[in-house]
Amino acid sequence: MFHPLQVREIERLTDDAVAVTFTVPPELHATFRHTPGQHIALRRSVDGQEIRRTYSICAPATDQPVLRVGIRLVEDGAFSTYALKELAVGDTVEVMAPAGRFTLAPRPGHFVGIVGGSGITPVLSIATTLLARQPDARFCLIRSDRTAASTMFLEEVADLKDRYPQRFQLLHTLSREEQQAGLPSGRLDEDRLRSLLPALLTIDSVDGWYLCGPYGLVQGAERALHTLGVPRTRIHEEIFHVDNGTATAPAVPTPAHSTVTATLDGRSGTWPVHDGESLLEAVLRNRADAPYACKGGVCGTCRGFLVKGEVRMDRNFALESDEVDAGYVLACQSHPATEKVELDFDR
Ligand code: FES
């Protein structure tokens, strides 16, 4: 469900990125309280067409929620162009309640974020909340950006270093800029991480790894951690920007006359699934309130529990393997592999 919220503040972070803060009225405080790492979906209509995008919350989690998101301009991005060029303080935007499972509720331990570009956004909320709330926690941030001028939240991260010199460690690499002596430059890829991480940390002492950024960086970091013996259960990933076609499975033949039965907000219905369409599209034709944001297998908003039947997913960058094993699927990426499929969005 979307809520109309007013824009309270827009701050320019870099030439191509802004932070947008919304006013959350007291009656919606409970709705908009977030776990660090979560995102919100924003919606607007352009020429009768609905556009939805998800953006991670960069503010720390507090009882009186501060709803601040980081938005970077994406080439030809319908929403980001609007946010950077047209959106003004006082405008109203439709916003969905925070969602997502790339989260860390504060607890004692040693945690590491490996982020690229705008991937800093959820990890900033994670690190800031953790260090403020949990005196027995440490956080190491390894970030990669093209240049210092293009780096989002430079000041906020510097502030963490000043406030928690004993518990916050930072390694910042710039891929397109010479750095001062002693600081590494160049891309953060698998090889580099494999040699850099053991020099920087005691790998076994890390309780959770949070990887966020472009597909290539996250995949490279995951492979490096795997080689270093880190168990999969300690690795959490969120991918921003997936190129069209990246890791897309071949089209799946849908059985003729297949149907989907979907339960949403306690109400169920059964509808046909047309050739080639996803379960989400079939449900959306009949239930406009079906949850989705990216339609690209990245945000996880369309997650549903597969009660009956089988599906094939084109791609999945949102669900952890234990969620898939438990029976969850992404409706926007799922096609029926049996004549009848039953999906529960409420579980
Ligand atoms: S709508 Fe984002 S993963 Fe399906």
mmCIF file of C-alpha atoms and ligand atoms in Angstrom:
data_model
loop_
_atom_site.group_PDB
_atom_site.id
_atom_site.type_symbol
_atom_site.label_atom_id
_atom_site.label_comp_id
_atom_site.label_asym_id
_atom_site.label_seq_id
_atom_site.Cartn_x
_atom_site.Cartn_y
_atom_site.Cartn_z
ATOM 1 C CA MET A 1 0.000 0.000 0.000
ATOM 2 C CA PHE A 2 1.296 3.437 -0.957
ATOM 3 C CA HIS A 3 1.073 6.522 1.275
ATOM 4 C CA PRO A 4 1.305 10.086 -0.033
ATOM 5 C CA LEU A 5 4.246 11.766 1.765
ATOM 6 C CA GLN A 6 5.568 15.280 1.457
ATOM 7 C CA VAL A 7 9.175 15.982 0.531
ATOM 8 C CA ARG A 8 10.780 17.791 3.479
ATOM 9 C CA GLU A 9 14.314 18.248 2.199
ATOM 10 C CA ILE A 10 16.429 17.643 -0.891
ATOM 11 C CA GLU A 11 20.212 17.717 -0.496
ATOM 12 C CA ARG A 12 22.641 17.540 -3.364
ATOM 13 C CA LEU A 13 25.204 14.849 -2.564
ATOM 14 C CA THR A 14 27.208 14.880 -5.797
ATOM 15 C CA ASP A 15 26.710 16.151 -9.355
ATOM 16 C CA ASP A 16 24.439 13.211 -10.051
ATOM 17 C CA ALA A 17 22.955 12.217 -6.686
ATOM 18 C CA VAL A 18 20.587 13.660 -4.106
ATOM 19 C CA ALA A 19 19.268 12.668 -0.700
ATOM 20 C CA VAL A 20 15.513 13.121 -0.378
ATOM 21 C CA THR A 21 13.847 13.248 3.052
ATOM 22 C CA PHE A 22 10.092 12.792 3.476
ATOM 23 C CA THR A 23 7.899 14.012 6.294
ATOM 24 C CA VAL A 24 6.304 11.078 8.109
ATOM 25 C CA PRO A 25 3.143 12.124 9.993
ATOM 26 C CA PRO A 26 2.835 10.709 13.552
ATOM 27 C CA GLU A 27 0.027 8.309 12.575
ATOM 28 C CA LEU A 28 2.415 6.628 10.098
ATOM 29 C CA HIS A 29 5.453 6.355 12.409
ATOM 30 C CA ALA A 30 4.866 2.643 13.040
ATOM 31 C CA THR A 31 4.403 1.980 9.305
ATOM 32 C CA PHE A 32 7.639 3.689 8.335
ATOM 33 C CA ARG A 33 9.943 2.428 11.103
ATOM 34 C CA HIS A 34 12.654 0.459 9.316
ATOM 35 C CA THR A 35 15.276 -2.158 10.038
ATOM 36 C CA PRO A 36 18.677 -0.852 8.876
ATOM 37 C CA GLY A 37 19.272 -1.924 5.279
ATOM 38 C CA GLN A 38 15.667 -1.795 4.063
ATOM 39 C CA HIS A 39 14.343 0.141 1.081
ATOM 40 C CA ILE A 40 11.135 1.907 0.121
ATOM 41 C CA ALA A 41 9.299 1.881 -3.209
ATOM 42 C CA LEU A 42 8.303 5.235 -4.714
ATOM 43 C CA ARG A 43 5.581 5.630 -7.325
ATOM 44 C CA ARG A 44 4.573 8.273 -9.823
ATOM 45 C CA SER A 45 2.496 8.388 -12.985
ATOM 46 C CA VAL A 46 3.820 9.775 -16.258
ATOM 47 C CA ASP A 47 1.436 10.062 -19.208
ATOM 48 C CA GLY A 48 -0.900 7.526 -17.624
ATOM 49 C CA GLN A 49 1.929 5.067 -17.066
ATOM 50 C CA GLU A 50 2.921 4.074 -13.583
ATOM 51 C CA ILE A 51 6.610 4.117 -12.665
ATOM 52 C CA ARG A 52 7.894 2.460 -9.490
ATOM 53 C CA ARG A 53 11.434 2.433 -8.161
ATOM 54 C CA THR A 54 12.974 1.247 -4.913
ATOM 55 C CA TYR A 55 15.532 3.300 -3.021
ATOM 56 C CA SER A 56 17.407 2.311 0.105
ATOM 57 C CA ILE A 57 16.967 4.267 3.305
ATOM 58 C CA CYS A 58 20.255 5.887 4.312
ATOM 59 C CA ALA A 59 19.132 7.309 7.673
ATOM 60 C CA PRO A 60 19.740 5.380 10.887
ATOM 61 C CA ALA A 61 16.772 3.495 12.329
ATOM 62 C CA THR A 62 15.032 5.508 15.041
ATOM 63 C CA ASP A 63 11.671 5.342 16.834
ATOM 64 C CA GLN A 64 10.582 8.541 15.138
ATOM 65 C CA PRO A 65 11.457 7.454 11.625
ATOM 66 C CA VAL A 66 13.582 9.692 9.435
ATOM 67 C CA LEU A 67 12.760 8.678 5.901
ATOM 68 C CA ARG A 68 15.804 9.740 3.902
ATOM 69 C CA VAL A 69 16.832 7.962 0.714
ATOM 70 C CA GLY A 70 19.772 8.330 -1.640
ATOM 71 C CA ILE A 71 18.945 8.659 -5.349
ATOM 72 C CA ARG A 72 21.593 8.572 -8.062
ATOM 73 C CA LEU A 73 20.847 9.606 -11.626
ATOM 74 C CA VAL A 74 20.630 6.606 -13.923
ATOM 75 C CA GLU A 75 20.988 7.152 -17.662
ATOM 76 C CA ASP A 76 17.480 7.497 -19.108
ATOM 77 C CA GLY A 77 16.101 6.659 -15.648
ATOM 78 C CA ALA A 78 12.500 7.886 -15.589
ATOM 79 C CA PHE A 79 12.334 8.263 -11.830
ATOM 80 C CA SER A 80 15.878 9.377 -11.027
ATOM 81 C CA THR A 81 15.757 12.092 -13.725
ATOM 82 C CA TYR A 82 12.534 13.379 -12.194
ATOM 83 C CA ALA A 83 14.005 13.237 -8.678
ATOM 84 C CA LEU A 84 17.124 15.177 -9.632
ATOM 85 C CA LYS A 85 15.633 17.690 -12.041
ATOM 86 C CA GLU A 86 12.006 18.309 -11.064
ATOM 87 C CA LEU A 87 11.259 17.171 -7.545
ATOM 88 C CA ALA A 88 10.967 20.057 -5.071
ATOM 89 C CA VAL A 89 10.461 20.493 -1.342
ATOM 90 C CA GLY A 90 6.722 20.370 -0.585
ATOM 91 C CA ASP A 91 5.906 17.968 -3.459
ATOM 92 C CA THR A 92 3.988 14.819 -2.621
ATOM 93 C CA VAL A 93 5.289 11.387 -3.599
ATOM 94 C CA GLU A 94 3.606 8.039 -3.081
ATOM 95 C CA VAL A 95 5.729 5.844 -0.835
ATOM 96 C CA MET A 96 5.405 2.193 0.215
ATOM 97 C CA ALA A 97 6.342 0.982 3.707
ATOM 98 C CA PRO A 98 9.968 -0.181 4.152
ATOM 99 C CA ALA A 99 10.718 -3.698 2.934
ATOM 100 C CA GLY A 100 13.662 -5.954 2.146
ATOM 101 C CA ARG A 101 15.766 -8.544 3.908
ATOM 102 C CA PHE A 102 19.244 -7.080 3.376
ATOM 103 C CA THR A 103 19.210 -6.046 7.021
ATOM 104 C CA LEU A 104 21.198 -6.019 10.226
ATOM 105 C CA ALA A 105 19.351 -5.432 13.473
ATOM 106 C CA PRO A 106 21.990 -4.131 15.936
ATOM 107 C CA ARG A 107 23.778 -6.890 17.845
ATOM 108 C CA PRO A 108 27.281 -7.367 19.235
ATOM 109 C CA GLY A 109 29.847 -8.566 16.726
ATOM 110 C CA HIS A 110 32.166 -7.643 13.911
ATOM 111 C CA PHE A 111 30.565 -6.752 10.588
ATOM 112 C CA VAL A 112 31.921 -5.745 7.197
ATOM 113 C CA GLY A 113 30.348 -3.836 4.314
ATOM 114 C CA ILE A 114 31.789 -4.113 0.805
ATOM 115 C CA VAL A 115 30.054 -1.554 -1.369
ATOM 116 C CA GLY A 116 30.348 0.085 -4.738
ATOM 117 C CA GLY A 117 28.905 3.488 -5.720
ATOM 118 C CA SER A 118 25.333 4.015 -4.508
ATOM 119 C CA GLY A 119 25.576 0.628 -2.736
ATOM 120 C CA ILE A 120 26.705 2.685 0.263
ATOM 121 C CA THR A 121 23.100 3.815 0.885
ATOM 122 C CA PRO A 122 21.667 0.854 2.898
ATOM 123 C CA VAL A 123 25.066 0.077 4.442
ATOM 124 C CA LEU A 124 25.293 3.617 5.808
ATOM 125 C CA SER A 125 22.045 3.023 7.698
ATOM 126 C CA ILE A 126 23.321 -0.367 8.887
ATOM 127 C CA ALA A 127 26.693 0.968 10.134
ATOM 128 C CA THR A 128 25.319 4.162 11.696
ATOM 129 C CA THR A 129 22.562 2.369 13.606
ATOM 130 C CA LEU A 130 24.835 -0.477 14.710
ATOM 131 C CA LEU A 131 27.607 1.766 16.065
ATOM 132 C CA ALA A 132 25.172 4.099 17.841
ATOM 133 C CA ARG A 133 23.100 1.379 19.468
ATOM 134 C CA GLN A 134 25.536 -1.423 20.131
ATOM 135 C CA PRO A 135 28.743 -0.553 22.032
ATOM 136 C CA ASP A 136 30.060 -4.102 21.521
ATOM 137 C CA ALA A 137 29.891 -3.961 17.746
ATOM 138 C CA ARG A 138 32.544 -3.058 15.185
ATOM 139 C CA PHE A 139 32.102 -2.212 11.530
ATOM 140 C CA CYS A 140 34.583 -2.196 8.669
ATOM 141 C CA LEU A 141 33.530 -0.401 5.483
ATOM 142 C CA ILE A 142 35.290 -1.164 2.227
ATOM 143 C CA ARG A 143 33.965 1.099 -0.475
ATOM 144 C CA SER A 144 34.745 1.653 -4.108
ATOM 145 C CA ASP A 145 33.897 4.748 -6.128
ATOM 146 C CA ARG A 146 35.006 6.236 -9.411
ATOM 147 C CA THR A 147 36.239 9.559 -8.026
ATOM 148 C CA ALA A 148 36.071 11.464 -4.739
ATOM 149 C CA ALA A 149 33.676 13.966 -6.342
ATOM 150 C CA SER A 150 31.250 11.176 -7.310
ATOM 151 C CA THR A 151 31.272 9.606 -3.826
ATOM 152 C CA MET A 152 27.922 9.682 -2.018
ATOM 153 C CA PHE A 153 27.752 10.370 1.733
ATOM 154 C CA LEU A 154 31.417 11.263 2.038
ATOM 155 C CA GLU A 155 30.783 13.486 5.072
ATOM 156 C CA GLU A 156 28.532 11.021 6.883
ATOM 157 C CA VAL A 157 31.179 8.313 6.543
ATOM 158 C CA ALA A 158 33.949 10.680 7.697
ATOM 159 C CA ASP A 159 31.763 11.482 10.684
ATOM 160 C CA LEU A 160 31.588 7.789 11.630
ATOM 161 C CA LYS A 161 35.369 7.678 11.573
ATOM 162 C CA ASP A 162 35.592 10.647 13.921
ATOM 163 C CA ARG A 163 32.934 9.381 16.302
ATOM 164 C CA TYR A 164 34.004 5.766 16.537
ATOM 165 C CA PRO A 165 37.766 5.676 15.903
ATOM 166 C CA GLN A 166 38.120 2.354 17.748
ATOM 167 C CA ARG A 167 35.119 0.595 16.260
ATOM 168 C CA PHE A 168 34.845 1.878 12.697
ATOM 169 C CA GLN A 169 37.391 1.034 10.040
ATOM 170 C CA LEU A 170 37.306 2.503 6.526
ATOM 171 C CA LEU A 171 39.027 1.585 3.310
ATOM 172 C CA HIS A 172 38.053 3.736 0.350
ATOM 173 C CA THR A 173 39.294 2.945 -3.149
ATOM 174 C CA LEU A 174 38.870 5.190 -6.173
ATOM 175 C CA SER A 175 38.956 3.517 -9.555
ATOM 176 C CA ARG A 176 39.505 6.558 -11.753
ATOM 177 C CA GLU A 177 41.630 8.817 -9.672
ATOM 178 C CA GLU A 178 45.139 8.887 -8.313
ATOM 179 C CA GLN A 179 45.088 8.703 -4.545
ATOM 180 C CA GLN A 180 47.497 9.928 -1.972
ATOM 181 C CA ALA A 181 50.462 7.718 -1.195
ATOM 182 C CA GLY A 182 49.526 4.674 0.812
ATOM 183 C CA LEU A 183 45.918 4.552 -0.312
ATOM 184 C CA PRO A 184 44.922 1.934 -2.844
ATOM 185 C CA SER A 185 43.432 2.872 -6.206
ATOM 186 C CA GLY A 186 41.865 0.819 -8.964
ATOM 187 C CA ARG A 187 38.784 -1.382 -9.111
ATOM 188 C CA LEU A 188 37.682 -3.590 -6.235
ATOM 189 C CA ASP A 189 37.496 -6.905 -8.012
ATOM 190 C CA GLU A 190 37.697 -10.513 -6.911
ATOM 191 C CA ASP A 191 41.509 -10.803 -7.098
ATOM 192 C CA ARG A 192 42.049 -7.589 -5.253
ATOM 193 C CA LEU A 193 39.621 -8.476 -2.461
ATOM 194 C CA ARG A 194 41.133 -11.922 -2.100
ATOM 195 C CA SER A 195 44.524 -10.443 -1.276
ATOM 196 C CA LEU A 196 43.297 -7.337 0.512
ATOM 197 C CA LEU A 197 40.789 -8.834 2.980
ATOM 198 C CA PRO A 198 43.139 -11.136 4.921
ATOM 199 C CA ALA A 199 45.612 -8.249 5.269
ATOM 200 C CA LEU A 200 42.884 -6.005 6.637
ATOM 201 C CA LEU A 201 40.885 -8.331 8.885
ATOM 202 C CA THR A 202 40.821 -11.650 10.646
ATOM 203 C CA ILE A 203 38.375 -13.302 8.276
ATOM 204 C CA ASP A 204 37.044 -15.807 10.832
ATOM 205 C CA SER A 205 36.219 -13.042 13.296
ATOM 206 C CA VAL A 206 33.624 -11.500 10.977
ATOM 207 C CA ASP A 207 30.027 -12.282 11.919
ATOM 208 C CA GLY A 208 28.353 -10.856 8.828
ATOM 209 C CA TRP A 209 29.377 -9.576 5.397
ATOM 210 C CA TYR A 210 27.127 -7.057 3.624
ATOM 211 C CA LEU A 211 27.782 -6.739 -0.098
ATOM 212 C CA CYS A 212 25.953 -4.037 -2.019
ATOM 213 C CA GLY A 213 26.426 -2.382 -5.385
ATOM 214 C CA PRO A 214 26.576 -3.276 -9.055
ATOM 215 C CA TYR A 215 26.213 -6.911 -10.098
ATOM 216 C CA GLY A 216 29.910 -7.351 -11.011
ATOM 217 C CA LEU A 217 31.212 -6.047 -7.687
ATOM 218 C CA VAL A 218 28.840 -8.114 -5.574
ATOM 219 C CA GLN A 219 29.533 -11.293 -7.542
ATOM 220 C CA GLY A 220 33.303 -10.711 -7.388
ATOM 221 C CA ALA A 221 33.182 -10.095 -3.640
ATOM 222 C CA GLU A 222 31.091 -13.196 -3.096
ATOM 223 C CA ARG A 223 33.567 -15.354 -5.032
ATOM 224 C CA ALA A 224 36.485 -13.860 -3.071
ATOM 225 C CA LEU A 225 34.765 -14.612 0.246
ATOM 226 C CA HIS A 226 33.959 -18.118 -0.889
ATOM 227 C CA THR A 227 37.645 -18.717 -1.729
ATOM 228 C CA LEU A 228 38.598 -17.368 1.694
ATOM 229 C CA GLY A 229 36.343 -19.961 3.335
ATOM 230 C CA VAL A 230 33.521 -17.677 4.510
ATOM 231 C CA PRO A 231 30.297 -19.682 5.006
ATOM 232 C CA ARG A 232 27.443 -18.642 2.699
ATOM 233 C CA THR A 233 25.163 -18.022 5.695
ATOM 234 C CA ARG A 234 27.321 -15.055 6.780
ATOM 235 C CA ILE A 235 27.080 -13.308 3.403
ATOM 236 C CA HIS A 236 24.230 -10.905 2.621
ATOM 237 C CA GLU A 237 23.825 -9.323 -0.789
ATOM 238 C CA GLU A 238 21.896 -6.568 -2.439
ATOM 239 C CA ILE A 239 22.434 -5.857 -6.098
ATOM 240 C CA PHE A 240 21.855 -2.428 -7.597
ATOM 241 C CA HIS A 241 21.670 -2.068 -11.377
ATOM 242 C CA VAL A 242 21.400 -5.321 -13.206
ATOM 243 C CA ASP A 243 22.035 -5.002 -16.926
ATOM 244 C CA ASN A 244 19.198 -6.299 -18.992
ATOM 245 C CA GLY A 245 20.051 -9.812 -19.996
ATOM 246 C CA THR A 246 22.530 -10.408 -17.179
ATOM 247 C CA ALA A 247 22.173 -13.991 -16.020
ATOM 248 C CA THR A 248 18.701 -14.288 -17.500
ATOM 249 C CA ALA A 249 17.470 -17.821 -17.911
ATOM 250 C CA PRO A 250 16.093 -18.895 -21.287
ATOM 251 C CA ALA A 251 12.372 -18.342 -21.848
ATOM 252 C CA VAL A 252 10.327 -21.092 -20.307
ATOM 253 C CA PRO A 253 7.468 -22.715 -22.211
ATOM 254 C CA THR A 254 4.311 -22.173 -20.177
ATOM 255 C CA PRO A 255 1.826 -25.057 -20.128
ATOM 256 C CA ALA A 256 -1.277 -24.233 -22.182
ATOM 257 C CA HIS A 257 -4.187 -22.984 -20.059
ATOM 258 C CA SER A 258 -2.205 -22.574 -16.898
ATOM 259 C CA THR A 259 -3.769 -20.653 -14.046
ATOM 260 C CA VAL A 260 -2.551 -18.858 -10.982
ATOM 261 C CA THR A 261 -4.460 -18.715 -7.721
ATOM 262 C CA ALA A 262 -3.201 -15.833 -5.640
ATOM 263 C CA THR A 263 -3.972 -14.777 -2.086
ATOM 264 C CA LEU A 264 -3.391 -11.138 -1.289
ATOM 265 C CA ASP A 265 -4.578 -9.294 1.815
ATOM 266 C CA GLY A 266 -6.702 -12.278 2.744
ATOM 267 C CA ARG A 267 -8.592 -12.431 -0.574
ATOM 268 C CA SER A 268 -7.992 -15.098 -3.220
ATOM 269 C CA GLY A 269 -8.722 -15.370 -6.935
ATOM 270 C CA THR A 270 -7.847 -17.662 -9.822
ATOM 271 C CA TRP A 271 -6.872 -16.273 -13.213
ATOM 272 C CA PRO A 272 -5.314 -17.488 -16.487
ATOM 273 C CA VAL A 273 -1.606 -16.939 -17.135
ATOM 274 C CA HIS A 274 -1.007 -15.963 -20.753
ATOM 275 C CA ASP A 275 1.847 -17.334 -22.787
ATOM 276 C CA GLY A 276 5.182 -15.910 -21.684
ATOM 277 C CA GLU A 277 3.815 -13.623 -19.009
ATOM 278 C CA SER A 278 4.963 -13.723 -15.409
ATOM 279 C CA LEU A 279 2.738 -14.640 -12.492
ATOM 280 C CA LEU A 280 2.919 -11.020 -11.354
ATOM 281 C CA GLU A 281 1.564 -9.770 -14.686
ATOM 282 C CA ALA A 282 -1.277 -12.285 -14.572
ATOM 283 C CA VAL A 283 -2.189 -11.248 -11.031
ATOM 284 C CA LEU A 284 -1.818 -7.515 -11.754
ATOM 285 C CA ARG A 285 -4.386 -7.709 -14.584
ATOM 286 C CA ASN A 286 -6.921 -8.641 -11.925
ATOM 287 C CA ARG A 287 -5.530 -7.230 -8.697
ATOM 288 C CA ALA A 288 -3.956 -3.802 -9.109
ATOM 289 C CA ASP A 289 -2.741 -3.970 -5.502
ATOM 290 C CA ALA A 290 -0.293 -6.839 -6.145
ATOM 291 C CA PRO A 291 3.082 -5.846 -4.659
ATOM 292 C CA TYR A 292 5.975 -4.998 -6.948
ATOM 293 C CA ALA A 293 8.591 -2.323 -7.524
ATOM 294 C CA CYS A 294 11.457 -3.201 -9.877
ATOM 295 C CA LYS A 295 9.951 -6.025 -11.985
ATOM 296 C CA GLY A 296 13.565 -7.050 -12.530
ATOM 297 C CA GLY A 297 14.174 -9.689 -9.861
ATOM 298 C CA VAL A 298 16.221 -7.287 -7.733
ATOM 299 C CA CYS A 299 14.103 -5.730 -4.971
ATOM 300 C CA GLY A 300 12.140 -8.701 -3.591
ATOM 301 C CA THR A 301 8.894 -6.694 -3.186
ATOM 302 C CA CYS A 302 6.930 -9.279 -5.228
ATOM 303 C CA ARG A 303 7.966 -12.195 -3.012
ATOM 304 C CA GLY A 304 5.255 -14.827 -2.586
ATOM 305 C CA PHE A 305 5.017 -18.289 -1.087
ATOM 306 C CA LEU A 306 4.437 -21.060 -3.598
ATOM 307 C CA VAL A 307 1.646 -23.085 -2.035
ATOM 308 C CA LYS A 308 1.037 -25.437 -4.957
ATOM 309 C CA GLY A 309 2.539 -26.283 -8.339
ATOM 310 C CA GLU A 310 5.920 -25.451 -9.795
ATOM 311 C CA VAL A 311 7.413 -22.350 -11.345
ATOM 312 C CA ARG A 312 10.608 -21.435 -13.138
ATOM 313 C CA MET A 313 12.244 -18.162 -12.253
ATOM 314 C CA ASP A 314 14.073 -16.189 -14.943
ATOM 315 C CA ARG A 315 16.414 -14.562 -12.497
ATOM 316 C CA ASN A 316 16.687 -13.939 -8.800
ATOM 317 C CA PHE A 317 18.902 -11.313 -7.225
ATOM 318 C CA ALA A 318 16.656 -10.770 -4.213
ATOM 319 C CA LEU A 319 15.916 -14.025 -2.412
ATOM 320 C CA GLU A 320 18.475 -15.819 -0.271
ATOM 321 C CA SER A 321 18.905 -19.522 -0.976
ATOM 322 C CA ASP A 322 17.185 -20.467 2.311
ATOM 323 C CA GLU A 323 14.103 -18.485 1.241
ATOM 324 C CA VAL A 324 14.034 -20.293 -2.105
ATOM 325 C CA ASP A 325 14.457 -23.619 -0.302
ATOM 326 C CA ALA A 326 11.570 -22.695 2.015
ATOM 327 C CA GLY A 327 9.305 -22.191 -1.031
ATOM 328 C CA TYR A 328 9.416 -18.453 -1.738
ATOM 329 C CA VAL A 329 9.515 -17.146 -5.310
ATOM 330 C CA LEU A 330 9.644 -13.785 -7.061
ATOM 331 C CA ALA A 331 6.308 -13.349 -8.825
ATOM 332 C CA CYS A 332 7.799 -10.916 -11.365
ATOM 333 C CA GLN A 333 10.272 -13.561 -12.532
ATOM 334 C CA SER A 334 8.146 -16.707 -12.194
ATOM 335 C CA HIS A 335 6.422 -18.580 -14.991
ATOM 336 C CA PRO A 336 4.191 -21.580 -14.340
ATOM 337 C CA ALA A 337 5.764 -24.964 -14.999
ATOM 338 C CA THR A 338 2.575 -26.819 -14.040
ATOM 339 C CA GLU A 339 -1.006 -26.175 -15.126
ATOM 340 C CA LYS A 340 -2.011 -24.891 -11.727
ATOM 341 C CA VAL A 341 0.069 -22.654 -9.528
ATOM 342 C CA GLU A 342 -0.941 -21.230 -6.175
ATOM 343 C CA LEU A 343 0.803 -18.257 -4.672
ATOM 344 C CA ASP A 344 0.353 -16.615 -1.278
ATOM 345 C CA PHE A 345 1.578 -13.011 -1.000
ATOM 346 C CA ASP A 346 0.518 -12.768 2.646
ATOM 347 C CA ARG A 347 2.982 -15.301 4.093
HETATM 348 S S1 FES B 1 9.285 -6.591 -8.298
HETATM 349 FE FE1 FES B 1 11.353 -6.438 -7.659
HETATM 350 S S2 FES B 1 11.947 -8.512 -7.526
HETATM 351 FE FE2 FES B 1 9.963 -8.634 -8.365
#
